[in-house]
Each structure stands twice: as structure tokens, then as C-alpha cells.
PDB file of C-alpha atoms and ligand atoms in Angstrom:
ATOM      1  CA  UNK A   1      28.175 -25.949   9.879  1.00  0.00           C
ATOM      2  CA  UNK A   2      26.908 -23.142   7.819  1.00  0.00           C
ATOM      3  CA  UNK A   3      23.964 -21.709   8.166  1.00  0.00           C
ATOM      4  CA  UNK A   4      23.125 -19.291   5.839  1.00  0.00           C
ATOM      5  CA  UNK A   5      20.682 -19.747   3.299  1.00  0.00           C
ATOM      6  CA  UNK A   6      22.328 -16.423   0.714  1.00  0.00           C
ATOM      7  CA  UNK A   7      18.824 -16.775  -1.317  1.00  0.00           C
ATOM      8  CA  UNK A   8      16.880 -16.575   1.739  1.00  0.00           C
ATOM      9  CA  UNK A   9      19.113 -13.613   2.551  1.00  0.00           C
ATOM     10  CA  UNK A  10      18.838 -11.807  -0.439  1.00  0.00           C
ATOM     11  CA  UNK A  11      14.704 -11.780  -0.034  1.00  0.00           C
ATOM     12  CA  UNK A  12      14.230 -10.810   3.271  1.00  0.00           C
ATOM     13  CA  UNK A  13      16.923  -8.018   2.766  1.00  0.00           C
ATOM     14  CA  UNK A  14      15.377  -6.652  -0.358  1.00  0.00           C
ATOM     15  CA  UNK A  15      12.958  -3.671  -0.093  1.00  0.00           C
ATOM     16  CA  UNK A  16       9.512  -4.681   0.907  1.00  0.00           C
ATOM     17  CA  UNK A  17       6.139  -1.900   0.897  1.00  0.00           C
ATOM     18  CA  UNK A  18       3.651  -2.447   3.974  1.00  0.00           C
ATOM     19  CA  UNK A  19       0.495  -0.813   3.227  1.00  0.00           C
ATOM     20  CA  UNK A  20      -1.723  -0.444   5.767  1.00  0.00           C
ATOM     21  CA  UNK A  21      -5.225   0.368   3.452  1.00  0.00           C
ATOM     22  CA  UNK A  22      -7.888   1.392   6.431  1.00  0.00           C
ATOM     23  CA  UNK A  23     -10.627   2.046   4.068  1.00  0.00           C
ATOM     24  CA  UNK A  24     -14.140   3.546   5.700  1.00  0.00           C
ATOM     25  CA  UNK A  25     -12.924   2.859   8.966  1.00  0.00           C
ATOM     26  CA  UNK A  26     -11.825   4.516  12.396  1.00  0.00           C
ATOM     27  CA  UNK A  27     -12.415   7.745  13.928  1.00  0.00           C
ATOM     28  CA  UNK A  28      -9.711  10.110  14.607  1.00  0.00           C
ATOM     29  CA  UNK A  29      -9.612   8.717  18.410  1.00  0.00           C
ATOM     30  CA  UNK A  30      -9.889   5.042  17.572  1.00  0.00           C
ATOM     31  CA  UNK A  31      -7.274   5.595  14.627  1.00  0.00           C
ATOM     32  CA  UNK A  32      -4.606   7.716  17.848  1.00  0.00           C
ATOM     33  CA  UNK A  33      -5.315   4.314  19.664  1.00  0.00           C
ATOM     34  CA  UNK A  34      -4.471   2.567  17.277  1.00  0.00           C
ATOM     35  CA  UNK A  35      -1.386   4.158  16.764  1.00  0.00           C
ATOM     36  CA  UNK A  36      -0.629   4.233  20.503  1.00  0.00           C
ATOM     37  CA  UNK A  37      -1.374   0.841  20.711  1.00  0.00           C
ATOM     38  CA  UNK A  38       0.647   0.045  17.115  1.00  0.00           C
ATOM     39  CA  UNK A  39       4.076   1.421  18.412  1.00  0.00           C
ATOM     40  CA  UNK A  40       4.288  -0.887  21.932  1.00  0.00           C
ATOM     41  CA  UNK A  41       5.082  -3.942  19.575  1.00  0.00           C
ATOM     42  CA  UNK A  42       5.991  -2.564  15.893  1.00  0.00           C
ATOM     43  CA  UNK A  43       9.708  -2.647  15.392  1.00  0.00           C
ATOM     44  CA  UNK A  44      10.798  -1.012  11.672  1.00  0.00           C
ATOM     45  CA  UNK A  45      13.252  -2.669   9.948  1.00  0.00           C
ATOM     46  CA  UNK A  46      15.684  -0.583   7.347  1.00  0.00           C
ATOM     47  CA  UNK A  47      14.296  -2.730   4.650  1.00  0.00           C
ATOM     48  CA  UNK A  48      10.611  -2.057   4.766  1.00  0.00           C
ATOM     49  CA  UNK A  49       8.518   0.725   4.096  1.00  0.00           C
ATOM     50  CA  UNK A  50       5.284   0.680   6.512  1.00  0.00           C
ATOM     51  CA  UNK A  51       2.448   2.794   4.909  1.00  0.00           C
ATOM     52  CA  UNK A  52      -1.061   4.146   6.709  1.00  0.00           C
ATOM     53  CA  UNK A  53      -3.730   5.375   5.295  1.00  0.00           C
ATOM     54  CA  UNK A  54      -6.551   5.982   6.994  1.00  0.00           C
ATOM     55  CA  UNK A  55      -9.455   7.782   5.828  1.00  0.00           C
ATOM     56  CA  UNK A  56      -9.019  11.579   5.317  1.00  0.00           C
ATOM     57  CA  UNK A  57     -10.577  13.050   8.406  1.00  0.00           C
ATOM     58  CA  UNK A  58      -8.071  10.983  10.338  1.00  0.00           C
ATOM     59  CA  UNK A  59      -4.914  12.067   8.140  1.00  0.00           C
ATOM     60  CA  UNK A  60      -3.881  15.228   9.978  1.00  0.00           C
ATOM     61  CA  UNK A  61      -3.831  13.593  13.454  1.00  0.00           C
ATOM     62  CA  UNK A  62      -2.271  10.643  11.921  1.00  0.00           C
ATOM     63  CA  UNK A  63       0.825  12.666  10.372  1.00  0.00           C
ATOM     64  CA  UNK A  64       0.949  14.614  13.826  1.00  0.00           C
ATOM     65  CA  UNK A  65       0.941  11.294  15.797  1.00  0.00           C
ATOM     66  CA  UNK A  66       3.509   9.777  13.568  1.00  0.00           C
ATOM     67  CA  UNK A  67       6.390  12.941  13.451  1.00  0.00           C
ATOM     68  CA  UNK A  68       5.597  13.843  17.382  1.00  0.00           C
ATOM     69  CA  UNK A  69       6.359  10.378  18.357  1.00  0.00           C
ATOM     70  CA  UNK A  70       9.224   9.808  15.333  1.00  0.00           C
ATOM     71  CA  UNK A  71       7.438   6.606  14.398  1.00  0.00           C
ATOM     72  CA  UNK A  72       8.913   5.021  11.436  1.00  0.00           C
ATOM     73  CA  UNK A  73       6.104   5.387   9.468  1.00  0.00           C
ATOM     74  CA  UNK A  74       4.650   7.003   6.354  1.00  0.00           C
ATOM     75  CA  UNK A  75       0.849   8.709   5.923  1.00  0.00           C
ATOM     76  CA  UNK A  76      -0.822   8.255   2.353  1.00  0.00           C
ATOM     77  CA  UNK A  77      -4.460   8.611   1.512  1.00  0.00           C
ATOM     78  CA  UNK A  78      -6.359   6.159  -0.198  1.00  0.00           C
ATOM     79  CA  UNK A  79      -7.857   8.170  -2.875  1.00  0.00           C
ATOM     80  CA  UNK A  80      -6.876  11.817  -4.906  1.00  0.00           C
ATOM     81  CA  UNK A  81      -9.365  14.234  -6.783  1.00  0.00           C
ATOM     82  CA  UNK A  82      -8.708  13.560 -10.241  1.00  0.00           C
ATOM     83  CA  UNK A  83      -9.508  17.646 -10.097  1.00  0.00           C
ATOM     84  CA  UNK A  84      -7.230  21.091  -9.334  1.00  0.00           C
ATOM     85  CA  UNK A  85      -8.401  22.487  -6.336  1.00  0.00           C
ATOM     86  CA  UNK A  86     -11.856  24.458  -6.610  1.00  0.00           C
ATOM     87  CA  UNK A  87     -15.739  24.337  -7.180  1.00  0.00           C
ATOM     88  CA  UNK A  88     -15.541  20.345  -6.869  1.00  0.00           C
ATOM     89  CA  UNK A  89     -17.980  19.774  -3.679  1.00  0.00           C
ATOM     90  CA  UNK A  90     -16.233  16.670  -1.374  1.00  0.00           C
ATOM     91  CA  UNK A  91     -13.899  16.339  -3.133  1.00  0.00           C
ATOM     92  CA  UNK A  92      -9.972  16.352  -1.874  1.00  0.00           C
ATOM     93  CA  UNK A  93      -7.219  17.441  -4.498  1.00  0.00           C
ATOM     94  CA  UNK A  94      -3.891  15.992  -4.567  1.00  0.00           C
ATOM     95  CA  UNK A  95      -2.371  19.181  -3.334  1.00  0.00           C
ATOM     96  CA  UNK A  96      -4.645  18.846  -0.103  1.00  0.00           C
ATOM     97  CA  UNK A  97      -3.592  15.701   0.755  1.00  0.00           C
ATOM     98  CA  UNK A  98       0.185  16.386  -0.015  1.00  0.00           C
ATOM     99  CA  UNK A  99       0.165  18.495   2.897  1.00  0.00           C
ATOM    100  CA  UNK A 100      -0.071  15.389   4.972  1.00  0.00           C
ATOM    101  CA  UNK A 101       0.772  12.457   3.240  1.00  0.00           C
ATOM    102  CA  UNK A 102       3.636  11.322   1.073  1.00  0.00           C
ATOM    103  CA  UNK A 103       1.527   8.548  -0.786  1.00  0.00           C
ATOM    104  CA  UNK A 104      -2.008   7.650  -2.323  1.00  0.00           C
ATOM    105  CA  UNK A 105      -3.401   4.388  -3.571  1.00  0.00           C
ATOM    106  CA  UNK A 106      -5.631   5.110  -6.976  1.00  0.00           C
ATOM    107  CA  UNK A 107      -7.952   3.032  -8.632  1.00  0.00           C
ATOM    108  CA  UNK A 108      -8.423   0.779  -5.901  1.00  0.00           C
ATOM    109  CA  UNK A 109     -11.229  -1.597  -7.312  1.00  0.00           C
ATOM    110  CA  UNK A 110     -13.725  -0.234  -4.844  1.00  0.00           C
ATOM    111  CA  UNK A 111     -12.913   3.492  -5.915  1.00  0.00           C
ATOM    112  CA  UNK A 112     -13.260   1.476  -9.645  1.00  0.00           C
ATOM    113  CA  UNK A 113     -16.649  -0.371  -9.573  1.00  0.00           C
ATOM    114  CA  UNK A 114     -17.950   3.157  -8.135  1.00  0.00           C
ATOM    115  CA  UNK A 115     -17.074   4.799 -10.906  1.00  0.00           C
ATOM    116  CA  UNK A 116     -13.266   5.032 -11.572  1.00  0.00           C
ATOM    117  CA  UNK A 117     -12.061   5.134 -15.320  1.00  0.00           C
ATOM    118  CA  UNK A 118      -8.826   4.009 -16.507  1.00  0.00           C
ATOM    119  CA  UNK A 119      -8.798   7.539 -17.535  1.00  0.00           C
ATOM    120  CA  UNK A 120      -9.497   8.673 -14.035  1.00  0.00           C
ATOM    121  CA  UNK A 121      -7.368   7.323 -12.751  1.00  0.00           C
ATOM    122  CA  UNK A 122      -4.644   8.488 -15.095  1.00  0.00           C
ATOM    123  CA  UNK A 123      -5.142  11.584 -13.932  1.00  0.00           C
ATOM    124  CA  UNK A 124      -5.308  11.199 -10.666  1.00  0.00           C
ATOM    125  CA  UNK A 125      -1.683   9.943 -10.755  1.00  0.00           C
ATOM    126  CA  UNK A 126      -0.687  13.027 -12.962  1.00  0.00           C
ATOM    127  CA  UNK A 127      -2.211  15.174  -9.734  1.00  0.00           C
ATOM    128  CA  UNK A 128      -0.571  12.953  -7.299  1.00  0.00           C
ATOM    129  CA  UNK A 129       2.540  12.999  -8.911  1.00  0.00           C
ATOM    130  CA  UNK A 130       2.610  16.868  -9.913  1.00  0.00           C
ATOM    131  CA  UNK A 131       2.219  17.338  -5.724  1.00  0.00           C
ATOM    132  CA  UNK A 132       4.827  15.322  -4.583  1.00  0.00           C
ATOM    133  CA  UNK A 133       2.637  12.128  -3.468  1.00  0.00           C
ATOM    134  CA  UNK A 134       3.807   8.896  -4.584  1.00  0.00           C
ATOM    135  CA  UNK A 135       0.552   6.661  -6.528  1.00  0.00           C
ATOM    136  CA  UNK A 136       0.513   3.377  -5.749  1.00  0.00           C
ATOM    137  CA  UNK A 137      -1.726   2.049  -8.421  1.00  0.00           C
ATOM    138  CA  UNK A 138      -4.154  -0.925  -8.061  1.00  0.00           C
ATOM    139  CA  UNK A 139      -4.824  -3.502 -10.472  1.00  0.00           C
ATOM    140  CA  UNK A 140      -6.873  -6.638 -10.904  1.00  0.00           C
ATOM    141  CA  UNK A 141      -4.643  -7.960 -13.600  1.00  0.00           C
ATOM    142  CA  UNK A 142      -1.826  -7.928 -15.977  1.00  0.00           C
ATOM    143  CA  UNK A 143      -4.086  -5.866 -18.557  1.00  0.00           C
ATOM    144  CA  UNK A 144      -4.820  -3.003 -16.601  1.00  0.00           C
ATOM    145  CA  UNK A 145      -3.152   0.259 -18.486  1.00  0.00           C
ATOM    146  CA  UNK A 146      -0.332   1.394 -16.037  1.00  0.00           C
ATOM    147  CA  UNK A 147      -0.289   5.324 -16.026  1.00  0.00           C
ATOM    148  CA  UNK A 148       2.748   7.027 -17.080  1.00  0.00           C
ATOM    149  CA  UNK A 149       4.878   7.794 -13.979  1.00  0.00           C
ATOM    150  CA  UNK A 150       3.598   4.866 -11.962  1.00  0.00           C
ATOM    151  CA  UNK A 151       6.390   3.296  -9.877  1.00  0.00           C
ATOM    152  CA  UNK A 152       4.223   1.277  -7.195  1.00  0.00           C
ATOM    153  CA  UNK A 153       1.521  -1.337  -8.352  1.00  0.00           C
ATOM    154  CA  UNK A 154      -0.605  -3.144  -6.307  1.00  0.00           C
ATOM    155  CA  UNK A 155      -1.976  -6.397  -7.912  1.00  0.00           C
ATOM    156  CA  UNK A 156      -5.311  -7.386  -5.944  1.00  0.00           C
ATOM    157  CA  UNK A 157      -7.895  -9.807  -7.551  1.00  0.00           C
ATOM    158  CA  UNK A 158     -11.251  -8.747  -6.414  1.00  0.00           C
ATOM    159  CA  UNK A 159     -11.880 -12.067  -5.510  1.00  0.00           C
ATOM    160  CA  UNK A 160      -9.119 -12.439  -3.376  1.00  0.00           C
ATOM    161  CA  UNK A 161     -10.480  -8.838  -1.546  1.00  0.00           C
ATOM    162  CA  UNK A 162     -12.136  -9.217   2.135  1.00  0.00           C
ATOM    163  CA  UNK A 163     -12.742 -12.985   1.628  1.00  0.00           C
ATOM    164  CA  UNK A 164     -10.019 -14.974   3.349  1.00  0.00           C
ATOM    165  CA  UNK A 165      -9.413 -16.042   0.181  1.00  0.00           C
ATOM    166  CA  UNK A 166      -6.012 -14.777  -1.116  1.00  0.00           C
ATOM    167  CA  UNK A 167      -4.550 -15.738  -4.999  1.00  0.00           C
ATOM    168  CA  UNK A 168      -1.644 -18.367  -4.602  1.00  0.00           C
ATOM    169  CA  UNK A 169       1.623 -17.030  -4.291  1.00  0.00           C
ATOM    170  CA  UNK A 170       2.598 -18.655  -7.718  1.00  0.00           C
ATOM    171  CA  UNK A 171       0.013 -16.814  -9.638  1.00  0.00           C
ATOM    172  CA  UNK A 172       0.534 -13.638  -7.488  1.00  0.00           C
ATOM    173  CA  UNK A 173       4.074 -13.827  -8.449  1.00  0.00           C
ATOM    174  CA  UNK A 174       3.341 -14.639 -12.186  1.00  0.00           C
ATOM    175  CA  UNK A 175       1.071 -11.746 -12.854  1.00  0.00           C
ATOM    176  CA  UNK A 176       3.543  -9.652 -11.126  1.00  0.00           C
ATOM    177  CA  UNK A 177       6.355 -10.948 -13.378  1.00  0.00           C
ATOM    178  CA  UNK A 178       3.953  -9.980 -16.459  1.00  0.00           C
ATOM    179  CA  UNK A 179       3.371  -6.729 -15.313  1.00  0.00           C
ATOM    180  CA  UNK A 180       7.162  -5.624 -14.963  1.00  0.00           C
ATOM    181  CA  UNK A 181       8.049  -6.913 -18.217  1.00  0.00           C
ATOM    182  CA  UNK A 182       5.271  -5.276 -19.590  1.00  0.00           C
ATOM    183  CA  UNK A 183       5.761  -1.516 -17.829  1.00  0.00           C
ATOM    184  CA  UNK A 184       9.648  -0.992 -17.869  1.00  0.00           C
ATOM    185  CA  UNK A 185       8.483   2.122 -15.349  1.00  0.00           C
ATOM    186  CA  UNK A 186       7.140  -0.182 -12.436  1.00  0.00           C
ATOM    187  CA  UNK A 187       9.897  -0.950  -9.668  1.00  0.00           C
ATOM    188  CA  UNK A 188       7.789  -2.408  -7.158  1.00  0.00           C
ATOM    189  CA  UNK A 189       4.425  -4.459  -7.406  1.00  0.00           C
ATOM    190  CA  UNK A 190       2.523  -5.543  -3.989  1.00  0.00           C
ATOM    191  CA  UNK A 191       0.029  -8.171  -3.735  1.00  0.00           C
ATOM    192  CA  UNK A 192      -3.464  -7.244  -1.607  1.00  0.00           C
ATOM    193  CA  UNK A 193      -6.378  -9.409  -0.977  1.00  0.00           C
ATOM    194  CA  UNK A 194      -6.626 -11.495   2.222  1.00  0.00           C
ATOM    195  CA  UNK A 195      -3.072 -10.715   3.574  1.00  0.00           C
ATOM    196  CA  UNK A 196      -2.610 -11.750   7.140  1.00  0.00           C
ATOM    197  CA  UNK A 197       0.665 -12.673   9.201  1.00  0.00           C
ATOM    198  CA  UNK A 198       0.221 -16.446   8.567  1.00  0.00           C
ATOM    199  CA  UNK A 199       0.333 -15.483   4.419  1.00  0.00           C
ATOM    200  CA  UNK A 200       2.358 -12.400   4.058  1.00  0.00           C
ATOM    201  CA  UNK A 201       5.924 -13.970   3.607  1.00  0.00           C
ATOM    202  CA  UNK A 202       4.959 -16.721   0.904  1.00  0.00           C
ATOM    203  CA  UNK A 203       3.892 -13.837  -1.418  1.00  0.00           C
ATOM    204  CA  UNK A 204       6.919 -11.433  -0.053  1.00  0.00           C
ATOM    205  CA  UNK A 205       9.417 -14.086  -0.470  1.00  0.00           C
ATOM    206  CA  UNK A 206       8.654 -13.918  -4.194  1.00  0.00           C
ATOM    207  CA  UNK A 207      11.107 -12.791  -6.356  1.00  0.00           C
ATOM    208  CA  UNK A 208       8.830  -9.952  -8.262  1.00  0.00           C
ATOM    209  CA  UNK A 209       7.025  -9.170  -5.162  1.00  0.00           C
ATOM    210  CA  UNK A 210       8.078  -6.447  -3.444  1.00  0.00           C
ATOM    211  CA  UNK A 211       5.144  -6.095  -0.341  1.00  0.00           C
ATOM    212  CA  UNK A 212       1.612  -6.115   0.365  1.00  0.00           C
ATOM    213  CA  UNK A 213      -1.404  -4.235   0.625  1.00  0.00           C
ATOM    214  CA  UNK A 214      -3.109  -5.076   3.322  1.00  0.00           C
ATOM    215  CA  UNK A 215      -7.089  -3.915   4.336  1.00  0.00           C
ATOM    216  CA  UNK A 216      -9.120  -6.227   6.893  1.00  0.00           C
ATOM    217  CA  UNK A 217      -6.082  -7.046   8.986  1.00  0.00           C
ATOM    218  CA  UNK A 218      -4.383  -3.703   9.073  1.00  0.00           C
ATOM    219  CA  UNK A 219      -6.929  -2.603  11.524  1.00  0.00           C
ATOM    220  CA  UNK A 220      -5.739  -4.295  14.284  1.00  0.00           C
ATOM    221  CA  UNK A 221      -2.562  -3.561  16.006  1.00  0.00           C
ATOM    222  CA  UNK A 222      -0.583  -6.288  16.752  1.00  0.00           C
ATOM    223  CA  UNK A 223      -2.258  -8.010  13.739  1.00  0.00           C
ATOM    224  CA  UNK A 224      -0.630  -5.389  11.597  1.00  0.00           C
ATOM    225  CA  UNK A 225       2.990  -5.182  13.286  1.00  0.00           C
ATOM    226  CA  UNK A 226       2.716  -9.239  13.111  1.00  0.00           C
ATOM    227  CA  UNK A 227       2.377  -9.079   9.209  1.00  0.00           C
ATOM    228  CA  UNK A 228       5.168  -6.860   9.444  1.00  0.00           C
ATOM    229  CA  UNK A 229       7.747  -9.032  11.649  1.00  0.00           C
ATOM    230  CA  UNK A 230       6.646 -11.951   9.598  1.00  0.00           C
ATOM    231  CA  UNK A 231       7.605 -10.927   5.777  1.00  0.00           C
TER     232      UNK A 231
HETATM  233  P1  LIG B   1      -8.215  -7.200   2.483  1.00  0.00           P
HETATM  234  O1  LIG B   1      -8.276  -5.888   1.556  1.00  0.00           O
HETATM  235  O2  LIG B   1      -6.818  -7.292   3.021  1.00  0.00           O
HETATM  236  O3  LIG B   1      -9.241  -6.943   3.552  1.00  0.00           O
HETATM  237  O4  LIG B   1      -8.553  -8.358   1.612  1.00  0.00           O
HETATM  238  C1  LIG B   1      -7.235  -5.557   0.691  1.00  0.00           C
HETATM  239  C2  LIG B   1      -7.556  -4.297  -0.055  1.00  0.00           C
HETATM  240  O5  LIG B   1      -8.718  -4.083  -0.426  1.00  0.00           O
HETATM  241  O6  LIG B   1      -6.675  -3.459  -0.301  1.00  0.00           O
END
């Protein structure tokens, strides 16, 4: 009998973003044990991306962790300067980070309701991009203004955000749809809010969703790798 499903194929094979978003959380020794603890039962797969950010004093020892042991992972950081480097107390430019990390999320709707304009973060992804660091750019909906350059949106409801209360798949999938048609530039939109393993695959096997952003449950180790073994 046959037993391939070629639809079922197609989405599992396609590329898929795992963004690990650690926010205000972990030390630099609880984010090593993490890691140490991450890479006994995380197995990469060609198709999918896995992304870390932790929070910046943990970056360096992150990237060192990650190329000493050749895990199959890339660093980003979760926020840019919207600045050049100089007199701009705490704050860390794009070019900073670069040295460490290949991606940052902007305009995360914490980073937003504290302040973050769409103009903000416009620029930020004109500093990210200018330094080699890929934006992934968060949005609560369809209307959002993408920034010019912007390749990687994540769509993440605030409601949906730390509740255990994700969207629904179909309206994940719907606003995702809107967004592509309307931003020709966008290749890949994730979904965030309330993402564990049980979840992850009815959003990824959606045909305009290409991953997940993932906060509460990328803390945890083996919750983490399962999200990953389960899109
Ligand atoms: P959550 O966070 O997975 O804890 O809902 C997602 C996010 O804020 O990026």
C-alpha cells in the first residue's frame, strides 16, 4: 500500500524558523546548562533553523558554547539600539551585537508598549541590517508597517503572549497569508504566543507559516528540543 502522504511531505520538508526568545531570563551559568543540557536530546534537522537568544550578558558565552561544541544552532539578540555606537548610556548597537549573533527580533510588543515606535523600530532594522544581523520583526497584526528590508516576521497577538492561550491555527495562518500578500519582501512569517510541543505543528503545518517564536517554553531543555522534533 502506499504510504506517503506528498502534502504532508511537502510541509514538514519546507523550511521552518525555531526561535528560542529567552527574554529577562538566565544567567550566563544557568543559560551554559542549559545548553549542556539542550544538546543530550536536540537533534537538527536540514530543514529547520533553531534560533537563541538569550539576554545580552549571556550572548558571548552562548556563541562560544555553540561554535566550541559545533551545535547546530544560531545566536540572535532580542533587541538592537536604534543608535550608531556612542554617548547612548545601556544601550547595545547593532554592530555590538553582530559580533556575536547573526539575528535580532525588533519590536517585540514588550520592547513596543515600553516605548517602541513604528519608527523605531524602522531603524533598528536599518542598523541590524547595515551589520549583517538578520531582523526578525514582530507584529500583532496584519496592519503593522513592515520595514523595508524585512525578510522574517513574527505574528504574535499580545493576547496569545505568556497565557496558554495561543490564536487558532486558522487565524494564525490567515493573518499570515495577509501579511505576504501585502509585503512582497517577507519570505517567512512565524507565529509566537503560547507555543509548546503539543501546538507547534498545527501552526507549522500551515501553508504560510514558516516557524515559531517561542518564549515561556524555550526555557526548558527538553521542552524546547520537543517543540523542535514535533513541527
Ligand atoms: P510565550 O512568548 O511563548 O511565552 O507566549 C512568546 C513571545 O513573547 O515571543
Amino acid at each position: 500500500m502506499c504510504c506517503y502522504n506528498w502534502n504532508n511531505l511537502h510541509f514538514t520538508m519546507k523550511d521552518l524558523y525555531i526561535v528560542g526568545n529567552w527574554k529577562e531570563n538566565k544567567t550566563v551559568d544557568e543559560a551554559i546548562s542549559f545548553l549542556s543540557e539542550f544538546t543530550k536530546t536536540y537533534e537538527a534537522r536540514p530543514n529547520i533553523k533553531v534560533i537563541m537568544c538569550p539576554a545580552y550578558l549571556a550572548v558571548p558565552q552562548v556563541s562560544a558554547f555553540v561554535k566550541s561544541n559545533n551545535l547546530q544552532v544560531e545566536v540572535g539578540v532580542q533587541d538592537v539600539s536604534k543608535f550608531s555606537e556612542g554617548a547612548h548610556t545601556a544601550e547595545v548597537s547593532a554592530y555590538e551585537a553582530s559580533e556575536f549573533a547573526n539575528f535580532s527580533i525588533i519590536g517585540h510588543s514588550e520592547r513596543r508598549s515600553r516605548g517602541d515606535t513604528d519608527d523605531d523600530v524602522k531603524t533598528k532594522v536599518e542598523m541590524a541590517i547595515k551589520n549583517n544581523l538578520e531582523p526578525i520583526v514582530c507584529v500583532i497584526n496584519e496592519n503593522v508597517p513592515v520595514p523595508q528590508g524585512t525578510k522574517i516576521i513574527a505574528y504574535e497577538p499580545v493576547e496569545a503572549i505568556g497565557t496558554g492561550n495561543p490564536d487558532t491555527p486558522e487565524n494564525a495562518e490567515s493573518i499570515a497569508s495577509s501579511i505576504k500578500s501585502k509585503n512582497s519582501q517577507v519570505q517567512y512569517i512565524l507565529y509566537g504566543g503560547s507555543v509548546t510541543s503539543e501546538n507547534v505543528r498545527s501552526f507549522t503545518e500551515k501553508e504560510n507559516i514558516d516557524g515559531v517564536l517561542v518564549g515561556g517554553a524555550s526555557l526548558d531543555p527538553k521542552a524546547f528540543s520537543s517543540i523542535i522534533k514535533a513541527c
